[in-house]
XYZ file of C-alpha atoms in Angstrom:
607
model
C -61.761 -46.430 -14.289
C -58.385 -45.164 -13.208
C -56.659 -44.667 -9.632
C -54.714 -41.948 -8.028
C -52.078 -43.892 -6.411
C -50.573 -40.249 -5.637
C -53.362 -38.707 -3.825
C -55.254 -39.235 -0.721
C -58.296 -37.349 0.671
C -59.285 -37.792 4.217
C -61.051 -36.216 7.175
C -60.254 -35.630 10.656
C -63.930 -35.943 12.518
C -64.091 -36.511 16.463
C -65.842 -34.873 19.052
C -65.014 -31.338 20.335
C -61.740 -31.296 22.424
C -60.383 -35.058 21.390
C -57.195 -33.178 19.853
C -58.209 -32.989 15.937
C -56.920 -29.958 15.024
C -53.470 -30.789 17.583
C -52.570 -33.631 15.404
C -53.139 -31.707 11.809
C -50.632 -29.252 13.482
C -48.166 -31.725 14.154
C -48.799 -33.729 10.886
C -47.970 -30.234 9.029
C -44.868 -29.311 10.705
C -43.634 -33.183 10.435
C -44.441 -33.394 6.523
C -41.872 -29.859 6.091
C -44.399 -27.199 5.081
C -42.819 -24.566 7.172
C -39.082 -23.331 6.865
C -37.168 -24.275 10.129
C -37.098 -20.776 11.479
C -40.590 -20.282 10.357
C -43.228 -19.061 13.605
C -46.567 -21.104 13.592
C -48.428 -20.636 16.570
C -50.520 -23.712 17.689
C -53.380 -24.765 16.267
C -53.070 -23.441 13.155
C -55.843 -24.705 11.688
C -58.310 -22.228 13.963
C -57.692 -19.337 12.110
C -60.726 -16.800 12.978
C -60.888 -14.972 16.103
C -63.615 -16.525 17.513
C -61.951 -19.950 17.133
C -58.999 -19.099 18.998
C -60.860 -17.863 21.979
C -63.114 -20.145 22.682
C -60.410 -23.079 21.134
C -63.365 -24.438 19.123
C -63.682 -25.489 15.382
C -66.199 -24.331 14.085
C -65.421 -23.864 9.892
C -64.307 -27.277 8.196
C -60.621 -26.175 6.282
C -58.926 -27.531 4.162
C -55.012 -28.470 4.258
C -52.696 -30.533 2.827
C -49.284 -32.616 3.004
C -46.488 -34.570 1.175
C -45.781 -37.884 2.037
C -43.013 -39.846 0.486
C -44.484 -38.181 -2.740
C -48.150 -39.229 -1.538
C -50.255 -35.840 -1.524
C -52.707 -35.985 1.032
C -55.381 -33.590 1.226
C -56.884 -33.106 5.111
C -60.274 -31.475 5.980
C -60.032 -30.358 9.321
C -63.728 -30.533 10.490
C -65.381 -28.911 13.976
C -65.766 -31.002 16.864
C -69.343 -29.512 18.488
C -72.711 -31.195 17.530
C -74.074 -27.751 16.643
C -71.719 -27.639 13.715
C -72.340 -31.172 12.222
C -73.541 -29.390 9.140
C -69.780 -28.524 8.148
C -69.123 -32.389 9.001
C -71.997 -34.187 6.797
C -71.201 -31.619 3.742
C -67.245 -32.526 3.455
C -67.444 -36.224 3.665
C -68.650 -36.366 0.228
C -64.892 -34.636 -1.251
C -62.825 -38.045 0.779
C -62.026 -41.505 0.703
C -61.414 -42.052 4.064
C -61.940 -40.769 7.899
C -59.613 -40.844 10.634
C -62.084 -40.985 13.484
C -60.469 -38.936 16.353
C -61.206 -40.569 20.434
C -59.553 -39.721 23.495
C -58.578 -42.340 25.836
C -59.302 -41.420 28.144
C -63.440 -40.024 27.384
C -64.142 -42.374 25.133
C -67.036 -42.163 22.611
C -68.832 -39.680 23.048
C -71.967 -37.998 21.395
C -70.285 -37.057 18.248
C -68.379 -39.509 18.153
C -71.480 -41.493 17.321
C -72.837 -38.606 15.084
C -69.696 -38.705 12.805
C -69.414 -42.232 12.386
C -72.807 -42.887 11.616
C -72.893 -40.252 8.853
C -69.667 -41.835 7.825
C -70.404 -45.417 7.566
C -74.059 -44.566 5.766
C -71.605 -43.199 2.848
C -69.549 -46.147 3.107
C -66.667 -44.493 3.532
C -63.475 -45.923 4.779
C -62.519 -45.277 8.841
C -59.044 -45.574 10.492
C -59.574 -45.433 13.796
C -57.256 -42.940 15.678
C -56.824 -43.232 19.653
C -55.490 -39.811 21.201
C -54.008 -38.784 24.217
C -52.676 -41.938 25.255
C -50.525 -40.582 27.279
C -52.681 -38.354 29.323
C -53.025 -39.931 33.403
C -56.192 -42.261 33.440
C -56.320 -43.068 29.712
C -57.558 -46.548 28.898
C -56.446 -46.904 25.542
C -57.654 -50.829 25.159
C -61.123 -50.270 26.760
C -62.056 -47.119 24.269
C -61.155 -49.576 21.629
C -63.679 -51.727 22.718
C -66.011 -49.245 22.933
C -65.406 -47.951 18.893
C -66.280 -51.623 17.963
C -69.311 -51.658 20.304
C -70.411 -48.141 18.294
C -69.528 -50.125 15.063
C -71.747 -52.993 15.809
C -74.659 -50.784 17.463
C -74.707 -48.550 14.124
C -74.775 -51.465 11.795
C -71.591 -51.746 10.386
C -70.880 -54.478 7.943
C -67.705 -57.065 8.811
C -65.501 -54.952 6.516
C -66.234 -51.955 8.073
C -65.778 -53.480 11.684
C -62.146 -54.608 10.878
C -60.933 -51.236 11.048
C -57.402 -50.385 11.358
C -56.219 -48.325 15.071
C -53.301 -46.066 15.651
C -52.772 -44.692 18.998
C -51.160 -41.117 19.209
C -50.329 -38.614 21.295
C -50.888 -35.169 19.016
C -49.501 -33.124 21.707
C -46.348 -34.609 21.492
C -46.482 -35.554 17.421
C -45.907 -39.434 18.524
C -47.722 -42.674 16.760
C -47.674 -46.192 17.301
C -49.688 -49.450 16.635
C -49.610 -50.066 20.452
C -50.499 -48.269 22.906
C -47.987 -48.412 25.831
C -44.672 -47.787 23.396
C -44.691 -44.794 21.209
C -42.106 -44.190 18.344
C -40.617 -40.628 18.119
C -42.850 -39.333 15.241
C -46.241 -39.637 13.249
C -44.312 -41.918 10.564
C -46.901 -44.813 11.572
C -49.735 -42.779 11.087
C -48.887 -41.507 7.717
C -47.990 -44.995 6.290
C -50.982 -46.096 7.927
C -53.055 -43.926 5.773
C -51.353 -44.439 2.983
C -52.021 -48.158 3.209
C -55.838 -48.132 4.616
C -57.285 -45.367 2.934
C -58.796 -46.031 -0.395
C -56.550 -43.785 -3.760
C -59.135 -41.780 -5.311
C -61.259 -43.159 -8.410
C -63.169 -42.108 -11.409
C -63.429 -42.005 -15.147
C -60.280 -39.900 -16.240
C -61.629 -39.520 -20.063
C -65.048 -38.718 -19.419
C -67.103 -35.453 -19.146
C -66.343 -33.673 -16.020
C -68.259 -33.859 -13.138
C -67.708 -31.884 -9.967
C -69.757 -31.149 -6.938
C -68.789 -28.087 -4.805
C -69.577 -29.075 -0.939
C -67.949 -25.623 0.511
C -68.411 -21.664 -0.411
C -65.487 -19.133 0.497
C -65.637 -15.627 -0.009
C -62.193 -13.733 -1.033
C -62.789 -9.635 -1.139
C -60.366 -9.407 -4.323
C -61.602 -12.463 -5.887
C -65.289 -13.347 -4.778
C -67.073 -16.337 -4.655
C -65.210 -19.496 -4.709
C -66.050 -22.795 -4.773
C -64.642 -25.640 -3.062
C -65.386 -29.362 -3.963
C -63.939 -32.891 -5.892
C -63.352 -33.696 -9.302
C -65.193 -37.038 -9.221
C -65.112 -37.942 -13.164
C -63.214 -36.019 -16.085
C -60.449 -32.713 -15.428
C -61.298 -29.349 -15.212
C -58.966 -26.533 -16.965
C -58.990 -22.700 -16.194
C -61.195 -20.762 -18.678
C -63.088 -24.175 -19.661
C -66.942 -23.651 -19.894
C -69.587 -25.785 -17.778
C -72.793 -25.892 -17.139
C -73.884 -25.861 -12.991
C -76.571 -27.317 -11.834
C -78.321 -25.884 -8.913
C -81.185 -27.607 -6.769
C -84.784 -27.521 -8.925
C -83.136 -28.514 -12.398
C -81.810 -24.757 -13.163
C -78.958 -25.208 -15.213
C -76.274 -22.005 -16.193
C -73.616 -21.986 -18.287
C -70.214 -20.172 -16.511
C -66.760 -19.865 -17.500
C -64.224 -21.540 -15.312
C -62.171 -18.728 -13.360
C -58.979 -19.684 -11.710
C -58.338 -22.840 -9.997
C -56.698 -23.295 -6.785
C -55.150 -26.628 -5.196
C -54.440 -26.983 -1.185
C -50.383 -27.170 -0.189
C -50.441 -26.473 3.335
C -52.229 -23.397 4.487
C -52.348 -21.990 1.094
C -54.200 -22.054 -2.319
C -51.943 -22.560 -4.805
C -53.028 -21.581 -8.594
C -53.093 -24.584 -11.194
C -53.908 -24.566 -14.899
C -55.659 -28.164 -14.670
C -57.027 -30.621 -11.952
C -58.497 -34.022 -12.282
C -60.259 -36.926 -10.803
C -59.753 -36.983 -6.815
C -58.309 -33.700 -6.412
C -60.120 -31.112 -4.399
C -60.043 -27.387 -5.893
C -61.021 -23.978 -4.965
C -62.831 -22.167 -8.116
C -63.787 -18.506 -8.815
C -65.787 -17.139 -11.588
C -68.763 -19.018 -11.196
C -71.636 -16.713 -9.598
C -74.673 -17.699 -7.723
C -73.035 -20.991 -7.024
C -74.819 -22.681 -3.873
C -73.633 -25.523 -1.723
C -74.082 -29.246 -3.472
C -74.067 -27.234 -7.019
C -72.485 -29.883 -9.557
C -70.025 -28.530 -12.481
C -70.621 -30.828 -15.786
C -69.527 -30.736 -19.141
C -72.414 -29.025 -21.190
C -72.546 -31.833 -23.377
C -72.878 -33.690 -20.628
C -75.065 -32.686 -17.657
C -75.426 -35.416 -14.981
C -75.940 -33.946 -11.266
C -75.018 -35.092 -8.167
C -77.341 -35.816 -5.431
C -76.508 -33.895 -2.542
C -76.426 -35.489 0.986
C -79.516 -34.431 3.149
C -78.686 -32.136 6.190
C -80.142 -32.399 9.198
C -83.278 -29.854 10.303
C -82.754 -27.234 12.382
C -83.884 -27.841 16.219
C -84.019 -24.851 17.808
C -84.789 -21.425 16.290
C -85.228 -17.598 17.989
C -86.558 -14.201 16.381
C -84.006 -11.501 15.385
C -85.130 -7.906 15.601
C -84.128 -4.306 14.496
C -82.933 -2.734 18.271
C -85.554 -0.238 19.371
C -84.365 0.193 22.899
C -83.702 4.093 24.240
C -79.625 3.072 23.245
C -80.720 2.249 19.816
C -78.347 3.777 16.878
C -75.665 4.209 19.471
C -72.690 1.772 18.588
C -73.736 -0.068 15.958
C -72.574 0.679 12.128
C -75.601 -1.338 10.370
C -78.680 -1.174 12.485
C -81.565 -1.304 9.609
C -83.640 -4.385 9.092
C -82.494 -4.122 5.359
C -78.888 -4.550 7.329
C -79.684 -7.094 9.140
C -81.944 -8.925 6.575
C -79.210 -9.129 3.986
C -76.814 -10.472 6.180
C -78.995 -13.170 7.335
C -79.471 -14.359 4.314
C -76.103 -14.404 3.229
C -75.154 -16.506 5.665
C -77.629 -19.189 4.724
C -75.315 -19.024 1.207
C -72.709 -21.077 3.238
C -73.828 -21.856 6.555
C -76.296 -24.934 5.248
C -77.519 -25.922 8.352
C -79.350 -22.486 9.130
C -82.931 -21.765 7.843
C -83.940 -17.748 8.118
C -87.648 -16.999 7.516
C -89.168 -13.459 6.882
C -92.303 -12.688 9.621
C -95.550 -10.587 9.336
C -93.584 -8.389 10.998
C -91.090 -6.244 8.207
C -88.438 -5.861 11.199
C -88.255 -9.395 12.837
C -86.755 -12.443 11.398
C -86.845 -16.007 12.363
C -83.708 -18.040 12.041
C -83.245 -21.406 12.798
C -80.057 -23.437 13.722
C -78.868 -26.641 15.287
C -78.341 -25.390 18.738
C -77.810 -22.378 20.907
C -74.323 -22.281 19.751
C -75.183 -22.728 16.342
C -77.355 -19.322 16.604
C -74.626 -17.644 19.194
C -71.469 -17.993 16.977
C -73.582 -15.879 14.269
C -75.088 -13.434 16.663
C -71.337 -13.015 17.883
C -69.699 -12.804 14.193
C -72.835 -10.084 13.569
C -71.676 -7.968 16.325
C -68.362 -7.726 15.193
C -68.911 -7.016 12.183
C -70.748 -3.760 13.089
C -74.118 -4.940 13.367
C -77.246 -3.729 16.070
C -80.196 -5.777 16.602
C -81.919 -7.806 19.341
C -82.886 -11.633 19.897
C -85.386 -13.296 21.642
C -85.289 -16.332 23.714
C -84.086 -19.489 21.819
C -87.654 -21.693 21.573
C -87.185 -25.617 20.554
C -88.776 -26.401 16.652
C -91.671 -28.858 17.371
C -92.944 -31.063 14.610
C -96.505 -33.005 13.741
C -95.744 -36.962 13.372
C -98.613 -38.855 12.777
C -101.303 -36.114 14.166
C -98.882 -36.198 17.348
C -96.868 -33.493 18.524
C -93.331 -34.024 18.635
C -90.431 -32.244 20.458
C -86.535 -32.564 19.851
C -85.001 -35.385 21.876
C -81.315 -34.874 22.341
C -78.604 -37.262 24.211
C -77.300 -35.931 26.608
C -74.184 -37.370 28.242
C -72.338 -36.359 31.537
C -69.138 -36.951 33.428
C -69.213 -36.113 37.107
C -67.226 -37.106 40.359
C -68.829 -39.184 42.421
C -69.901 -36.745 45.222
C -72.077 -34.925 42.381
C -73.960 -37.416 40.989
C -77.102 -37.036 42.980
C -77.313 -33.742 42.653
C -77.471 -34.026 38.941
C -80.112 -36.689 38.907
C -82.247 -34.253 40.619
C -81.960 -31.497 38.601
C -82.333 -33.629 35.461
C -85.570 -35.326 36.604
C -87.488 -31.817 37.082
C -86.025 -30.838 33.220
C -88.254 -34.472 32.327
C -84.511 -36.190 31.680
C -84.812 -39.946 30.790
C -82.209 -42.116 32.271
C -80.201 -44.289 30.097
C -76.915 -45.492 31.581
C -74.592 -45.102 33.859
C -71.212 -46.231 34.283
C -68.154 -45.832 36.620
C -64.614 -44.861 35.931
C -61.367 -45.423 38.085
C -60.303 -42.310 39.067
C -63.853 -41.614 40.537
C -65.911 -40.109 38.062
C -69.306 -41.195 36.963
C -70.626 -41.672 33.590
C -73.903 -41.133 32.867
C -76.331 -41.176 29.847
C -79.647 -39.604 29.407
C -82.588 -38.701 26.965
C -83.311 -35.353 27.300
C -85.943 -32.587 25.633
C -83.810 -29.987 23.881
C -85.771 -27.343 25.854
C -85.105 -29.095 28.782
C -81.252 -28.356 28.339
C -82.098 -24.893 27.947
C -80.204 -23.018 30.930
C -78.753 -25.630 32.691
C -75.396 -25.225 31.166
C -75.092 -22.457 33.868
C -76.754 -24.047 36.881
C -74.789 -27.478 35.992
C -71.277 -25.836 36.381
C -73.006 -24.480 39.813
C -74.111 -27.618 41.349
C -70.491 -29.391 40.446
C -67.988 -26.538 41.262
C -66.894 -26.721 37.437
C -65.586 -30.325 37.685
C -68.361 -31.857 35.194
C -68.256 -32.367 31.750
C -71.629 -32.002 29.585
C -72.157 -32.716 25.987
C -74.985 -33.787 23.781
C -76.221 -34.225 20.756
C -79.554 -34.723 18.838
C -81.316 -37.883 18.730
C -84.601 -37.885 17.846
C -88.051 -36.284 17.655
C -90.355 -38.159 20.203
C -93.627 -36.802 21.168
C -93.840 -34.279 23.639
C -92.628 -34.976 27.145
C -95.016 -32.118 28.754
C -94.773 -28.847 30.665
C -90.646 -28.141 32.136
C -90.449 -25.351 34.912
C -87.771 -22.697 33.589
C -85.865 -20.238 34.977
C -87.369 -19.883 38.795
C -85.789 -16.383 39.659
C -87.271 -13.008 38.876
C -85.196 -10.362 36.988
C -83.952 -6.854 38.947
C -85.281 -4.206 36.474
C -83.974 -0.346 36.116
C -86.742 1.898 37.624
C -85.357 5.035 35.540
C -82.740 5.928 32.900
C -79.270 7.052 34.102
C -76.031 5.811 35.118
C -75.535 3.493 38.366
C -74.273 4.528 41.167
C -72.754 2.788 44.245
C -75.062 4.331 46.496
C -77.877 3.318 44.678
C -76.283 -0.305 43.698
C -75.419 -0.780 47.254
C -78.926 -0.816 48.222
C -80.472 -3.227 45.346
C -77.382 -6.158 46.008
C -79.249 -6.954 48.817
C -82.093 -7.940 46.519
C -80.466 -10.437 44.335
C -77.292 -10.877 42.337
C -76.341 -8.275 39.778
C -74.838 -7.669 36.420
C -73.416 -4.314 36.352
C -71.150 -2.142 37.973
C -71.275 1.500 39.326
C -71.299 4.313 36.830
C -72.937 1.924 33.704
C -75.722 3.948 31.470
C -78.753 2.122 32.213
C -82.402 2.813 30.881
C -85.910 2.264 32.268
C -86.826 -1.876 31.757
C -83.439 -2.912 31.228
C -82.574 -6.067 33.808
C -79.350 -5.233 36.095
C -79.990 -8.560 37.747
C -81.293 -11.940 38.819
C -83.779 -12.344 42.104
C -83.729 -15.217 43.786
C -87.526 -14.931 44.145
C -89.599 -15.525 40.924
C -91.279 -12.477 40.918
C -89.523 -9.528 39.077
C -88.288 -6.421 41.752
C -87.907 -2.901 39.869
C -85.270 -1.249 41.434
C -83.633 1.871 41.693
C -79.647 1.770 41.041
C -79.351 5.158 39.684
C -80.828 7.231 43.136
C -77.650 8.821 45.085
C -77.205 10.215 48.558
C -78.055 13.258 49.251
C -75.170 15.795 50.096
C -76.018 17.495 53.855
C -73.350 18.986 55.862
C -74.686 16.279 58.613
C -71.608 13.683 59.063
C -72.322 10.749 61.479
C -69.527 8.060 62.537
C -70.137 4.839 60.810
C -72.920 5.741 58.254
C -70.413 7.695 55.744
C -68.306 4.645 55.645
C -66.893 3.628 52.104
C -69.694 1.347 50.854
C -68.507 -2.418 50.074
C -69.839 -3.946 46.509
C -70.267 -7.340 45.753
C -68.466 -7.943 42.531
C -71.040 -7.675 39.691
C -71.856 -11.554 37.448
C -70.443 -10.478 34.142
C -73.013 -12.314 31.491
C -71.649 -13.433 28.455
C -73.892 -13.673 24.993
C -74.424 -17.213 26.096
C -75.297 -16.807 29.464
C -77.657 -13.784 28.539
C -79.497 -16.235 25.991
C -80.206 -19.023 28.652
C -81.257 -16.224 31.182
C -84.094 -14.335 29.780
C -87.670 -15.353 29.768
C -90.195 -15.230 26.975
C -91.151 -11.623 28.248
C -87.394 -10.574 27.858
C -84.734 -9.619 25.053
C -81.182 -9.925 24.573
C -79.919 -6.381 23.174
C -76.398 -7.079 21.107
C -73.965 -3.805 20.010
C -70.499 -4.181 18.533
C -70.047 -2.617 22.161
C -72.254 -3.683 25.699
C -74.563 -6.903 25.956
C -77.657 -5.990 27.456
C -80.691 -7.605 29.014
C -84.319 -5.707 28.719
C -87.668 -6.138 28.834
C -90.246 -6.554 26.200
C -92.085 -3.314 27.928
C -90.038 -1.173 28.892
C -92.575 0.464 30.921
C -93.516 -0.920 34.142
C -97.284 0.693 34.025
C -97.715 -1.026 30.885
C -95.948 -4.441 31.913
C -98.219 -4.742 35.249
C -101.281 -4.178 32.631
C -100.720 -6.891 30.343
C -99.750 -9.015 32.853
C -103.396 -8.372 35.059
C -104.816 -9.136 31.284
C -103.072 -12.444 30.846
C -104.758 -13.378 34.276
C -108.433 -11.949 33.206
């Protein structure tokens, strides 16, 4: 067995918004990757578009630094529960974790997520406390609440004695206490460089690799991203990789890349503890292991966690169908589905009886609405259904995702919450105080019983709460949850909205759209405040006569329209509704589009 006293691989796992990717900014511009005049805009890290709007992770990436002539390779992993897929994969290519709180939040749901996966692999953890510096941070009691998580998980006494560093990634700033900060992240990197385990392994032996990450280059193709955990590897060398189900394939080894900063840089050779990028191997799946052909000993792979919540994708047959979208065929939108399960590991996507619907499966609503949103923009046309929870049989019982859900309100909203929560069959748990008067609470929650209340939680606390939540367990089911309570305001006739006609149907509910919008029969413009649905006729204008009266020919006054975003659209509609998604307009329909034939199945249903 050797060591790589020049090499360190860690990850950076928290939960979302706890400053992860800040600090691997700050660590890369302190270790002297970029040139002095060189413009790096901030958070480097979240490269895709969709990252840097919504100021997510959601892709684990891989970067890496010089340290007093210690390389040390940093996966960057996201922050949101929905993505814990990207997290479990990774932690198999590092020594070590630098476990990510702010301190003013404190643990939070994947906080606890992370650190379980990471102690169950053994795996070394520096504990990193962020934003010490931000008003109301109680640096000391979040460390107390890390070793409570410790203990509660079952961490063993080495584990427990875990190193802390207190930062403040916005500024770049370290220190081993919390209320005196030095003027850089010096004590973080010697800090790693003294906690976190060198890389080990057999330097003379067969290789042995296993790739945890696919990328896709459009000159290159496939490449595959994992450790060298026994032997070296050498460009044009031939393996054998082992996929899941004993099938074995001999490849050539293509190029191979190393990480120095944000870019791949080509080697001739890597070796134990380094992680590589690799082309030339097709068909290469996720947890695929690379061996010697003389010498073919797999990997286990670590076990992902199921999907929870899934929803049906279908080929767009609305009267807009065709119109804006570039790949609207359910060949289209089959293959791409499938390819994404190539990568995305924690998806599942299931062909129906039905040659033009497709069931896919994710962690989350997110999960599902990042790839309905990367589909879109990449030119694709199709329609979902409503996201439905994944039940499960456990000992002949029927069982239901259980998620925790934990909230952080002001005071003066706390009630309100507890109401809401107890009709959605919410479990209390805990609840705690904070100085600056905001409440804490804890609860056990049915996943379905989370569905919509995003929306109607930012309503009942003026935007001032914080919600997150993660999945817990499957208990058996918790009975019937009353949804959405307010009807939909359906188009009575294709044709573009008018104010005249929108001026009379705002007094019916709250709408979506706008005057001159092309609309079609069945598509919903709006949300009643009564339960049943109200047809309604937005498209009708006034009639020219030569007949002017004082008053009555007054410029008509609009209320501005509720813009629904892809998320807010998929916690809307009902089980009788569809979301309809172009590279262009988000729109809501019905099932039927025909209000003859919707009144007759629904007099059916009650026969």
């Amino acid at each position: 067995m050797g060591v790589r006293n020049d090499l360190r691989n860690i990850a950076i796992v928290a939960h979302v918004d706890h400053g992860k990717t800040t600090l691997v900014d700050k660590m890369l511009k302190q270790s002297g990757i970029f040139r002095e005049n060189e413009e790096v805009s901030d958070r480097v890290m979240d490269s895709s578009d969709l990252e840097k709007e919504r100021g997510i992770t959601i892709l684990s990436k891989n970067t890496a630094v010089m340290y007093n002539d210690v390389k040390i390779n940093i996966l960057d992993t996201p922050g949101h529960a929905d993505f814990g897929g990207e997290v479990e994969r990774i932690l198999l290519m590092v020594d070590g974790v630098l476990l990510l709180v702010d301190a003013f939040e404190g643990c939070m749901p994947q906080t606890r997520f992370v650190l379980k996966k990471t102690l169950d692999l053994g795996k070394k953890v520096l504990v990193v406390i962020n934003k010490v510096d931000r008003p109301g941070a109680r640096p000391q009691e979040v460390v107390d609440e890390v070793l409570d998580l410790f203990i509660e998980l079952g961490a063993d006494e080495e584990q427990i004695d875990f190193p802390v560093v207190y930062t403040s990634a916005k500024d770049g700033t370290a220190s081993l206490e919390s209320d005196k900060m030095e003027a850089d992240l010096t004590v973080l990197f010697e800090t790693i460089l003294d906690k976190i385990p060198a890389p080990e392994g057999d330097f003379d032996k067969p290789l042995q690799l296993l790739f945890s990450t696919i990328d896709y280059d459009d000159y290159i193709g496939r490449i595959g991203v994992g450790r060298v955990l026994r032997g070296s590897v050498k460009s044009g060398q031939m393996i054998t990789l082992c996929h899941e189900g004993d099938v074995n394939r001999n490849y050539k080894i293509g190029k191979i890349y190393k990480f120095e900063g944000l870019n791949r840089v080509e080697a001739q050779e890597a070796t134990v503890g380094d992680l590589v990028a690799i082309s030339g191997l097709a068909n290469l799946n996720v947890g695929d292991t690379a061996c010697s052909p003389d010498c073919i000993e797999p990997i286990e792979f670590v076990r992902i966690n199921e999907p929870t919540v899934s929803m049906m994708f279908m080929v767009n047959n609305s009267p807009f169908a065709g119109r804006e979208g570039k790949y609207v065929t359910s060949r289209n939108i089959r293959d791409r589905l499938f390819k994404e399960i190539e990568t995305n590991i924690a998806m599942r996507v299931e062909d129906t009886d039905s040659t033009d619907t497709f069931k896919v499966s994710g962690r989350g609503e997110l999960h599902l609405s990042i790839l309905i949103e990367t589909m879109r923009r990449q030119g694709y046309e199709f329609q979902v259904s409503r996201p439905t929870v994944i039940y499960k049989e456990i000992n002949q019982r029927q069982c239901e995702p259980i998620e925790l859900l934990i909230i952080e309100v002001p005071d003066n909203y706390v009630g309100i919450v507890m109401e809401k929560l107890g009709t959605r069959k919410a479990e209390f748990v805990n609840m705690s105080t904070r100085d600056n008067g905001v409440t804490h609470l804890e609860f056990k929650i049915p996943a379905r019983g989370l569905m919509g209340y995003q929306s109607e939680f930012l309503s009942d606390t003026n935007g001032n709460g914080i919600l997150n939540h993660i999945f817990e367990s499957y208990e058996p089911y918790k009975g019937d949850i009353v949804q959405r309570q307010q009807g939909s305001l359906i188009v009575h006739e294709a044709g573009e909205t008018t104010g005249y006609g929108l001026f009379a149907a705002q007094d019916r509910g709250r709408l979506f759209v706008g005057p001159g919008v092309e609309v079609y029969e069945g598509m919903v413009i709006g949300a009643s405040p009564k339960s049943e649905d109200i047809v309604v006729n937005v498209c009708k204008k006034k009639h020219a006569t030569n007949t002017r009266a004082s008053g009555s020919d007054e410029a008509l006054k609009l209320v501005p329209p509720t813009k629904m975003s892809l998320e807010n659209s998929l916690e809307f509609i009902t089980d009788d509704e569809l979301v309809e998604i172009t590279p262009k307009n988000i729109r809501i329909r019905k099932k039927i589009l025909n209000k003859e034939l919707r009144l007759k199945k629904a007099n059916k249903k009650k026969n």
